[in-house]
Amino acid sequence: MKRRQFLALGAVISSFISAWPAKLLGVWSEESFQQCSLKQSFINAFGTSDPVRSEALTIVAPPVAADSSAVPVEVHSSLRGDQLYLFVEKNLTPLVFKCTLHGGALPFFSLNIKMKESSALYAVVRDGGKYFMASVQVEVVAQAC
Amino acid sequence: MSSTLRIIAREENGTVLAKVIIPHPNESGTRKDEQGNIVSAYFIREGSVKVNGATLLDIELGPSVSKDPFLQFRFTGKKGDRLEVSFLDNRNGHFVADAVVL
């Protein structure tokens, strides 16, 4: 193999290697995560602005958060569900996460979120093609010291 | 700050609780520094979780996730199951780790 061919081959291979993670996943939706109102965010994420309120869905979050840069939030559902969403009404980008469940995954997801100010949190679950939601209010107190 | 993705998964009564910490600045792109300059966006956008090679979760994350994202999820599984997680940020940084369910 000539040196020129070898270099060309190397360039082709390395471009594939650098591109593969993006191709493997590449599901991130620019539209769902744009800065907009909560209603618009609902529409962008799943196409309807008023999901049905349901008792089946629970959000566990502190009613008063001392540190707005890391508020622990837990979403779980007694419906089986195949998609979970979490929205913060007053954040610039309301959608926090979208989680698609496969196989043995249980409808439970927990993470720490940033909050711009006191706001309502909305969790949405998709079950049998229908969307159900629950909400909870979290007060953010100004950080002392 | 350690720079590796950490993952721990524990089985109890047929349910596995997995915890993942991704060391990452996770800048939303809207925060300003001391000089008033906007810090450019740098956050984890996508993740996927596989158990024994089969996809379990597809995760899409927005900029409102805290610094060093700490995620927890549950699934039906058993001890010895092999868990693989991979995450991708908006600058194409790739984070992978695997663990065995304890």
PDB file of C-alpha atoms in Angstrom:
ATOM      1  CA  MET A   1       0.000   0.000   0.000  1.00  0.00           C
ATOM      2  CA  LYS A   2       1.311   3.416  -0.954  1.00  0.00           C
ATOM      3  CA  ARG A   3       1.755   6.042   1.675  1.00  0.00           C
ATOM      4  CA  ARG A   4      -0.831   8.308   0.029  1.00  0.00           C
ATOM      5  CA  GLN A   5      -3.476   5.566   0.055  1.00  0.00           C
ATOM      6  CA  PHE A   6      -2.651   4.688   3.614  1.00  0.00           C
ATOM      7  CA  LEU A   7      -3.157   8.287   4.743  1.00  0.00           C
ATOM      8  CA  ALA A   8      -6.438   8.566   2.841  1.00  0.00           C
ATOM      9  CA  LEU A   9      -7.694   5.360   4.421  1.00  0.00           C
ATOM     10  CA  GLY A  10      -6.655   6.590   7.855  1.00  0.00           C
ATOM     11  CA  ALA A  11      -8.563   9.841   7.308  1.00  0.00           C
ATOM     12  CA  VAL A  12     -11.708   7.948   6.289  1.00  0.00           C
ATOM     13  CA  ILE A  13     -11.532   5.620   9.292  1.00  0.00           C
ATOM     14  CA  SER A  14     -10.873   8.379  11.798  1.00  0.00           C
ATOM     15  CA  SER A  15     -13.770  10.447  10.436  1.00  0.00           C
ATOM     16  CA  PHE A  16     -16.072   7.475  11.039  1.00  0.00           C
ATOM     17  CA  ILE A  17     -14.768   6.978  14.547  1.00  0.00           C
ATOM     18  CA  SER A  18     -15.261  10.636  15.438  1.00  0.00           C
ATOM     19  CA  ALA A  19     -18.770  10.647  13.941  1.00  0.00           C
ATOM     20  CA  TRP A  20     -20.159   7.467  15.427  1.00  0.00           C
ATOM     21  CA  PRO A  21     -21.342   8.634  18.861  1.00  0.00           C
ATOM     22  CA  ALA A  22     -23.462  11.325  17.219  1.00  0.00           C
ATOM     23  CA  LYS A  23     -24.907   8.799  14.828  1.00  0.00           C
ATOM     24  CA  LEU A  24     -25.470   6.180  17.476  1.00  0.00           C
ATOM     25  CA  LEU A  25     -27.626   8.450  19.596  1.00  0.00           C
ATOM     26  CA  GLY A  26     -28.529  11.619  17.713  1.00  0.00           C
ATOM     27  CA  VAL A  27     -32.092  11.684  19.004  1.00  0.00           C
ATOM     28  CA  TRP A  28     -31.909  15.012  20.823  1.00  0.00           C
ATOM     29  CA  SER A  29     -34.752  17.218  19.658  1.00  0.00           C
ATOM     30  CA  GLU A  30     -33.761  20.840  19.189  1.00  0.00           C
ATOM     31  CA  GLU A  31     -37.446  21.771  19.000  1.00  0.00           C
ATOM     32  CA  SER A  32     -38.477  20.233  22.322  1.00  0.00           C
ATOM     33  CA  PHE A  33     -35.660  21.987  24.165  1.00  0.00           C
ATOM     34  CA  GLN A  34     -36.116  25.509  22.811  1.00  0.00           C
ATOM     35  CA  GLN A  35     -36.787  28.519  25.020  1.00  0.00           C
ATOM     36  CA  CYS A  36     -40.555  29.092  25.098  1.00  0.00           C
ATOM     37  CA  SER A  37     -43.617  29.100  27.315  1.00  0.00           C
ATOM     38  CA  LEU A  38     -44.761  25.980  29.149  1.00  0.00           C
ATOM     39  CA  LYS A  39     -47.760  25.464  26.831  1.00  0.00           C
ATOM     40  CA  GLN A  40     -45.602  25.760  23.744  1.00  0.00           C
ATOM     41  CA  SER A  41     -43.115  23.391  25.287  1.00  0.00           C
ATOM     42  CA  PHE A  42     -45.886  20.799  25.849  1.00  0.00           C
ATOM     43  CA  ILE A  43     -46.874  21.132  22.198  1.00  0.00           C
ATOM     44  CA  ASN A  44     -43.273  20.836  20.992  1.00  0.00           C
ATOM     45  CA  ALA A  45     -42.602  17.806  23.134  1.00  0.00           C
ATOM     46  CA  PHE A  46     -45.727  15.726  22.524  1.00  0.00           C
ATOM     47  CA  GLY A  47     -48.216  17.679  20.451  1.00  0.00           C
ATOM     48  CA  THR A  48     -50.919  18.562  22.982  1.00  0.00           C
ATOM     49  CA  SER A  49     -51.112  21.513  25.353  1.00  0.00           C
ATOM     50  CA  ASP A  50     -53.417  20.024  27.992  1.00  0.00           C
ATOM     51  CA  PRO A  51     -52.614  16.530  29.242  1.00  0.00           C
ATOM     52  CA  VAL A  52     -55.112  14.941  31.654  1.00  0.00           C
ATOM     53  CA  ARG A  53     -54.385  15.507  35.340  1.00  0.00           C
ATOM     54  CA  SER A  54     -53.810  12.221  37.105  1.00  0.00           C
ATOM     55  CA  GLU A  55     -53.277  10.963  40.630  1.00  0.00           C
ATOM     56  CA  ALA A  56     -51.186   8.109  39.267  1.00  0.00           C
ATOM     57  CA  LEU A  57     -48.182  10.328  38.800  1.00  0.00           C
ATOM     58  CA  THR A  58     -46.108  11.582  41.733  1.00  0.00           C
ATOM     59  CA  ILE A  59     -43.408  14.242  41.887  1.00  0.00           C
ATOM     60  CA  VAL A  60     -41.216  14.210  44.960  1.00  0.00           C
ATOM     61  CA  ALA A  61     -39.528  17.570  45.424  1.00  0.00           C
ATOM     62  CA  PRO A  62     -38.813  19.791  48.421  1.00  0.00           C
ATOM     63  CA  PRO A  63     -41.592  22.415  48.855  1.00  0.00           C
ATOM     64  CA  VAL A  64     -38.868  24.964  49.686  1.00  0.00           C
ATOM     65  CA  ALA A  65     -35.510  24.724  47.978  1.00  0.00           C
ATOM     66  CA  ALA A  66     -32.544  26.426  49.600  1.00  0.00           C
ATOM     67  CA  ASP A  67     -30.187  25.885  46.685  1.00  0.00           C
ATOM     68  CA  SER A  68     -31.816  26.610  43.341  1.00  0.00           C
ATOM     69  CA  SER A  69     -28.840  25.238  41.415  1.00  0.00           C
ATOM     70  CA  ALA A  70     -29.513  21.679  42.575  1.00  0.00           C
ATOM     71  CA  VAL A  71     -33.082  20.814  43.487  1.00  0.00           C
ATOM     72  CA  PRO A  72     -33.572  17.049  43.853  1.00  0.00           C
ATOM     73  CA  VAL A  73     -36.659  15.923  41.947  1.00  0.00           C
ATOM     74  CA  GLU A  74     -38.066  12.437  41.657  1.00  0.00           C
ATOM     75  CA  VAL A  75     -40.844  11.420  39.271  1.00  0.00           C
ATOM     76  CA  HIS A  76     -42.648   8.132  39.578  1.00  0.00           C
ATOM     77  CA  SER A  77     -45.847   6.748  38.229  1.00  0.00           C
ATOM     78  CA  SER A  78     -48.183   3.880  39.049  1.00  0.00           C
ATOM     79  CA  LEU A  79     -49.132   3.746  35.364  1.00  0.00           C
ATOM     80  CA  ARG A  80     -46.775   1.557  33.376  1.00  0.00           C
ATOM     81  CA  GLY A  81     -46.038   4.313  30.857  1.00  0.00           C
ATOM     82  CA  ASP A  82     -43.417   4.366  28.150  1.00  0.00           C
ATOM     83  CA  GLN A  83     -42.297   7.997  28.274  1.00  0.00           C
ATOM     84  CA  LEU A  84     -41.622  10.377  31.144  1.00  0.00           C
ATOM     85  CA  TYR A  85     -41.198  14.132  30.936  1.00  0.00           C
ATOM     86  CA  LEU A  86     -40.413  16.858  33.444  1.00  0.00           C
ATOM     87  CA  PHE A  87     -41.059  20.565  32.950  1.00  0.00           C
ATOM     88  CA  VAL A  88     -40.230  23.639  35.046  1.00  0.00           C
ATOM     89  CA  GLU A  89     -42.769  26.313  34.182  1.00  0.00           C
ATOM     90  CA  LYS A  90     -40.606  29.399  34.739  1.00  0.00           C
ATOM     91  CA  ASN A  91     -37.264  28.191  33.421  1.00  0.00           C
ATOM     92  CA  LEU A  92     -36.201  29.644  30.065  1.00  0.00           C
ATOM     93  CA  THR A  93     -36.224  26.118  28.673  1.00  0.00           C
ATOM     94  CA  PRO A  94     -39.152  24.403  30.420  1.00  0.00           C
ATOM     95  CA  LEU A  95     -38.375  20.829  29.383  1.00  0.00           C
ATOM     96  CA  VAL A  96     -35.805  19.253  31.710  1.00  0.00           C
ATOM     97  CA  PHE A  97     -35.778  15.677  30.509  1.00  0.00           C
ATOM     98  CA  LYS A  98     -37.538  13.219  28.319  1.00  0.00           C
ATOM     99  CA  CYS A  99     -37.021   9.594  29.128  1.00  0.00           C
ATOM    100  CA  THR A 100     -38.195   6.735  26.918  1.00  0.00           C
ATOM    101  CA  LEU A 101     -38.611   3.430  28.723  1.00  0.00           C
ATOM    102  CA  HIS A 102     -37.996   0.044  27.135  1.00  0.00           C
ATOM    103  CA  GLY A 103     -38.089  -3.529  28.405  1.00  0.00           C
ATOM    104  CA  GLY A 104     -37.862  -3.857  32.170  1.00  0.00           C
ATOM    105  CA  ALA A 105     -37.502  -0.149  32.921  1.00  0.00           C
ATOM    106  CA  LEU A 106     -39.807   1.065  35.683  1.00  0.00           C
ATOM    107  CA  PRO A 107     -41.493   4.491  35.489  1.00  0.00           C
ATOM    108  CA  PHE A 108     -39.142   6.174  37.926  1.00  0.00           C
ATOM    109  CA  PHE A 109     -36.552   8.854  37.264  1.00  0.00           C
ATOM    110  CA  SER A 110     -34.713  11.133  39.630  1.00  0.00           C
ATOM    111  CA  LEU A 111     -32.205  13.943  39.106  1.00  0.00           C
ATOM    112  CA  ASN A 112     -31.072  17.331  40.370  1.00  0.00           C
ATOM    113  CA  ILE A 113     -32.342  20.332  38.465  1.00  0.00           C
ATOM    114  CA  LYS A 114     -31.634  24.055  38.233  1.00  0.00           C
ATOM    115  CA  MET A 115     -34.476  26.490  38.858  1.00  0.00           C
ATOM    116  CA  LYS A 116     -34.419  30.131  37.843  1.00  0.00           C
ATOM    117  CA  GLU A 117     -37.082  31.119  40.386  1.00  0.00           C
ATOM    118  CA  SER A 118     -40.009  29.692  42.360  1.00  0.00           C
ATOM    119  CA  SER A 119     -42.106  27.743  39.931  1.00  0.00           C
ATOM    120  CA  ALA A 120     -44.459  24.864  39.371  1.00  0.00           C
ATOM    121  CA  LEU A 121     -42.991  21.565  38.192  1.00  0.00           C
ATOM    122  CA  TYR A 122     -44.981  19.431  35.789  1.00  0.00           C
ATOM    123  CA  ALA A 123     -44.381  15.756  35.199  1.00  0.00           C
ATOM    124  CA  VAL A 124     -45.992  14.008  32.257  1.00  0.00           C
ATOM    125  CA  VAL A 125     -46.239  10.309  31.504  1.00  0.00           C
ATOM    126  CA  ARG A 126     -47.359   8.715  28.255  1.00  0.00           C
ATOM    127  CA  ASP A 127     -49.399   5.582  28.783  1.00  0.00           C
ATOM    128  CA  GLY A 128     -51.229   3.829  25.953  1.00  0.00           C
ATOM    129  CA  GLY A 129     -50.816   6.863  23.674  1.00  0.00           C
ATOM    130  CA  LYS A 130     -52.458   9.206  26.223  1.00  0.00           C
ATOM    131  CA  TYR A 131     -50.656  11.847  28.271  1.00  0.00           C
ATOM    132  CA  PHE A 132     -51.186  12.316  31.996  1.00  0.00           C
ATOM    133  CA  MET A 133     -49.678  15.011  34.170  1.00  0.00           C
ATOM    134  CA  ALA A 134     -49.151  16.041  37.764  1.00  0.00           C
ATOM    135  CA  SER A 135     -47.723  19.234  39.177  1.00  0.00           C
ATOM    136  CA  VAL A 136     -46.129  20.510  42.348  1.00  0.00           C
ATOM    137  CA  GLN A 137     -45.003  23.975  43.458  1.00  0.00           C
ATOM    138  CA  VAL A 138     -41.410  24.578  44.567  1.00  0.00           C
ATOM    139  CA  GLU A 139     -40.433  27.823  46.311  1.00  0.00           C
ATOM    140  CA  VAL A 140     -36.876  28.963  45.805  1.00  0.00           C
ATOM    141  CA  VAL A 141     -35.495  31.102  48.614  1.00  0.00           C
ATOM    142  CA  ALA A 142     -32.680  33.543  47.931  1.00  0.00           C
ATOM    143  CA  GLN A 143     -29.405  31.981  48.881  1.00  0.00           C
ATOM    144  CA  ALA A 144     -28.276  33.298  52.240  1.00  0.00           C
ATOM    145  CA  CYS A 145     -24.521  33.842  52.162  1.00  0.00           C
TER     146      CYS A 145
ATOM    147  CA  MET B   1     -13.506  16.597  40.939  1.00  0.00           C
ATOM    148  CA  SER B   2     -13.028  13.186  39.503  1.00  0.00           C
ATOM    149  CA  SER B   3     -13.381  13.067  35.767  1.00  0.00           C
ATOM    150  CA  THR B   4     -14.910   9.670  35.325  1.00  0.00           C
ATOM    151  CA  LEU B   5     -18.527   8.715  35.100  1.00  0.00           C
ATOM    152  CA  ARG B   6     -19.560   6.754  38.159  1.00  0.00           C
ATOM    153  CA  ILE B   7     -22.327   4.213  38.256  1.00  0.00           C
ATOM    154  CA  ILE B   8     -23.668   1.939  40.960  1.00  0.00           C
ATOM    155  CA  ALA B   9     -26.571  -0.474  40.706  1.00  0.00           C
ATOM    156  CA  ARG B  10     -28.088  -2.545  43.476  1.00  0.00           C
ATOM    157  CA  GLU B  11     -30.766  -5.201  43.342  1.00  0.00           C
ATOM    158  CA  GLU B  12     -33.452  -5.553  46.006  1.00  0.00           C
ATOM    159  CA  ASN B  13     -36.554  -7.756  45.703  1.00  0.00           C
ATOM    160  CA  GLY B  14     -36.216  -8.051  41.937  1.00  0.00           C
ATOM    161  CA  THR B  15     -35.874  -4.300  41.383  1.00  0.00           C
ATOM    162  CA  VAL B  16     -32.597  -2.641  40.545  1.00  0.00           C
ATOM    163  CA  LEU B  17     -31.926   0.953  41.572  1.00  0.00           C
ATOM    164  CA  ALA B  18     -29.126   2.484  39.519  1.00  0.00           C
ATOM    165  CA  LYS B  19     -27.346   5.734  40.323  1.00  0.00           C
ATOM    166  CA  VAL B  20     -25.196   7.589  37.808  1.00  0.00           C
ATOM    167  CA  ILE B  21     -23.034  10.649  38.371  1.00  0.00           C
ATOM    168  CA  ILE B  22     -21.563  12.400  35.340  1.00  0.00           C
ATOM    169  CA  PRO B  23     -18.854  14.936  36.252  1.00  0.00           C
ATOM    170  CA  HIS B  24     -19.674  17.816  33.905  1.00  0.00           C
ATOM    171  CA  PRO B  25     -19.978  21.621  34.238  1.00  0.00           C
ATOM    172  CA  ASN B  26     -23.410  21.464  32.560  1.00  0.00           C
ATOM    173  CA  GLU B  27     -23.612  25.153  31.618  1.00  0.00           C
ATOM    174  CA  SER B  28     -27.062  26.142  30.414  1.00  0.00           C
ATOM    175  CA  GLY B  29     -25.824  28.887  28.112  1.00  0.00           C
ATOM    176  CA  THR B  30     -27.813  31.571  29.950  1.00  0.00           C
ATOM    177  CA  ARG B  31     -25.614  32.092  33.038  1.00  0.00           C
ATOM    178  CA  LYS B  32     -23.327  35.128  33.258  1.00  0.00           C
ATOM    179  CA  ASP B  33     -19.894  35.126  34.872  1.00  0.00           C
ATOM    180  CA  GLU B  34     -18.500  37.837  37.196  1.00  0.00           C
ATOM    181  CA  GLN B  35     -17.687  40.092  34.224  1.00  0.00           C
ATOM    182  CA  GLY B  36     -21.210  39.820  32.855  1.00  0.00           C
ATOM    183  CA  ASN B  37     -20.239  37.661  29.893  1.00  0.00           C
ATOM    184  CA  ILE B  38     -22.574  34.842  29.009  1.00  0.00           C
ATOM    185  CA  VAL B  39     -21.002  31.452  29.635  1.00  0.00           C
ATOM    186  CA  SER B  40     -21.559  29.393  26.505  1.00  0.00           C
ATOM    187  CA  ALA B  41     -23.759  26.333  26.648  1.00  0.00           C
ATOM    188  CA  TYR B  42     -22.055  23.101  27.541  1.00  0.00           C
ATOM    189  CA  PHE B  43     -24.333  20.376  28.817  1.00  0.00           C
ATOM    190  CA  ILE B  44     -25.201  16.706  28.537  1.00  0.00           C
ATOM    191  CA  ARG B  45     -27.910  16.255  25.931  1.00  0.00           C
ATOM    192  CA  GLU B  46     -28.423  12.564  25.400  1.00  0.00           C
ATOM    193  CA  GLY B  47     -27.975   9.325  27.160  1.00  0.00           C
ATOM    194  CA  SER B  48     -28.755   5.707  26.687  1.00  0.00           C
ATOM    195  CA  VAL B  49     -28.805   2.820  29.106  1.00  0.00           C
ATOM    196  CA  LYS B  50     -28.501  -0.813  28.099  1.00  0.00           C
ATOM    197  CA  VAL B  51     -28.964  -3.931  30.183  1.00  0.00           C
ATOM    198  CA  ASN B  52     -27.280  -7.081  28.867  1.00  0.00           C
ATOM    199  CA  GLY B  53     -27.091  -5.419  25.451  1.00  0.00           C
ATOM    200  CA  ALA B  54     -30.804  -4.495  25.227  1.00  0.00           C
ATOM    201  CA  THR B  55     -31.853  -0.840  25.355  1.00  0.00           C
ATOM    202  CA  LEU B  56     -33.488   0.110  28.640  1.00  0.00           C
ATOM    203  CA  LEU B  57     -33.711   3.900  28.536  1.00  0.00           C
ATOM    204  CA  ASP B  58     -33.263   6.652  25.982  1.00  0.00           C
ATOM    205  CA  ILE B  59     -32.749   9.908  27.813  1.00  0.00           C
ATOM    206  CA  GLU B  60     -32.854  13.450  26.453  1.00  0.00           C
ATOM    207  CA  LEU B  61     -31.701  16.152  28.837  1.00  0.00           C
ATOM    208  CA  GLY B  62     -32.143  19.914  28.644  1.00  0.00           C
ATOM    209  CA  PRO B  63     -29.979  22.735  29.955  1.00  0.00           C
ATOM    210  CA  SER B  64     -31.873  22.860  33.287  1.00  0.00           C
ATOM    211  CA  VAL B  65     -30.031  19.878  34.720  1.00  0.00           C
ATOM    212  CA  SER B  66     -27.634  20.675  37.583  1.00  0.00           C
ATOM    213  CA  LYS B  67     -23.873  20.631  37.447  1.00  0.00           C
ATOM    214  CA  ASP B  68     -22.470  17.087  37.718  1.00  0.00           C
ATOM    215  CA  PRO B  69     -25.793  15.450  36.777  1.00  0.00           C
ATOM    216  CA  PHE B  70     -26.900  12.814  39.264  1.00  0.00           C
ATOM    217  CA  LEU B  71     -29.477  10.469  37.764  1.00  0.00           C
ATOM    218  CA  GLN B  72     -31.351   7.577  39.320  1.00  0.00           C
ATOM    219  CA  PHE B  73     -33.600   5.036  37.665  1.00  0.00           C
ATOM    220  CA  ARG B  74     -35.120   1.646  38.394  1.00  0.00           C
ATOM    221  CA  PHE B  75     -35.714  -1.492  36.388  1.00  0.00           C
ATOM    222  CA  THR B  76     -36.684  -5.104  36.838  1.00  0.00           C
ATOM    223  CA  GLY B  77     -33.483  -7.095  36.945  1.00  0.00           C
ATOM    224  CA  LYS B  78     -31.244  -9.390  38.908  1.00  0.00           C
ATOM    225  CA  LYS B  79     -27.777  -9.514  40.401  1.00  0.00           C
ATOM    226  CA  GLY B  80     -25.077  -9.940  37.765  1.00  0.00           C
ATOM    227  CA  ASP B  81     -26.932  -8.031  35.030  1.00  0.00           C
ATOM    228  CA  ARG B  82     -24.563  -5.946  32.960  1.00  0.00           C
ATOM    229  CA  LEU B  83     -25.418  -2.262  32.748  1.00  0.00           C
ATOM    230  CA  GLU B  84     -23.897   0.024  30.103  1.00  0.00           C
ATOM    231  CA  VAL B  85     -24.491   3.752  30.046  1.00  0.00           C
ATOM    232  CA  SER B  86     -23.363   6.301  27.507  1.00  0.00           C
ATOM    233  CA  PHE B  87     -23.867  10.045  27.421  1.00  0.00           C
ATOM    234  CA  LEU B  88     -23.198  12.701  24.825  1.00  0.00           C
ATOM    235  CA  ASP B  89     -22.870  16.460  25.405  1.00  0.00           C
ATOM    236  CA  ASN B  90     -23.550  19.305  22.985  1.00  0.00           C
ATOM    237  CA  ARG B  91     -19.856  19.450  22.013  1.00  0.00           C
ATOM    238  CA  ASN B  92     -19.839  15.802  21.064  1.00  0.00           C
ATOM    239  CA  GLY B  93     -18.044  14.736  24.229  1.00  0.00           C
ATOM    240  CA  HIS B  94     -18.773  11.106  24.873  1.00  0.00           C
ATOM    241  CA  PHE B  95     -19.013   9.526  28.337  1.00  0.00           C
ATOM    242  CA  VAL B  96     -19.321   5.794  28.810  1.00  0.00           C
ATOM    243  CA  ALA B  97     -19.237   3.406  31.731  1.00  0.00           C
ATOM    244  CA  ASP B  98     -20.448  -0.032  32.609  1.00  0.00           C
ATOM    245  CA  ALA B  99     -21.217  -1.833  35.823  1.00  0.00           C
ATOM    246  CA  VAL B 100     -22.503  -5.117  37.097  1.00  0.00           C
ATOM    247  CA  VAL B 101     -25.622  -5.137  39.253  1.00  0.00           C
ATOM    248  CA  LEU B 102     -24.755  -5.958  42.874  1.00  0.00           C
TER     249      LEU B 102
END
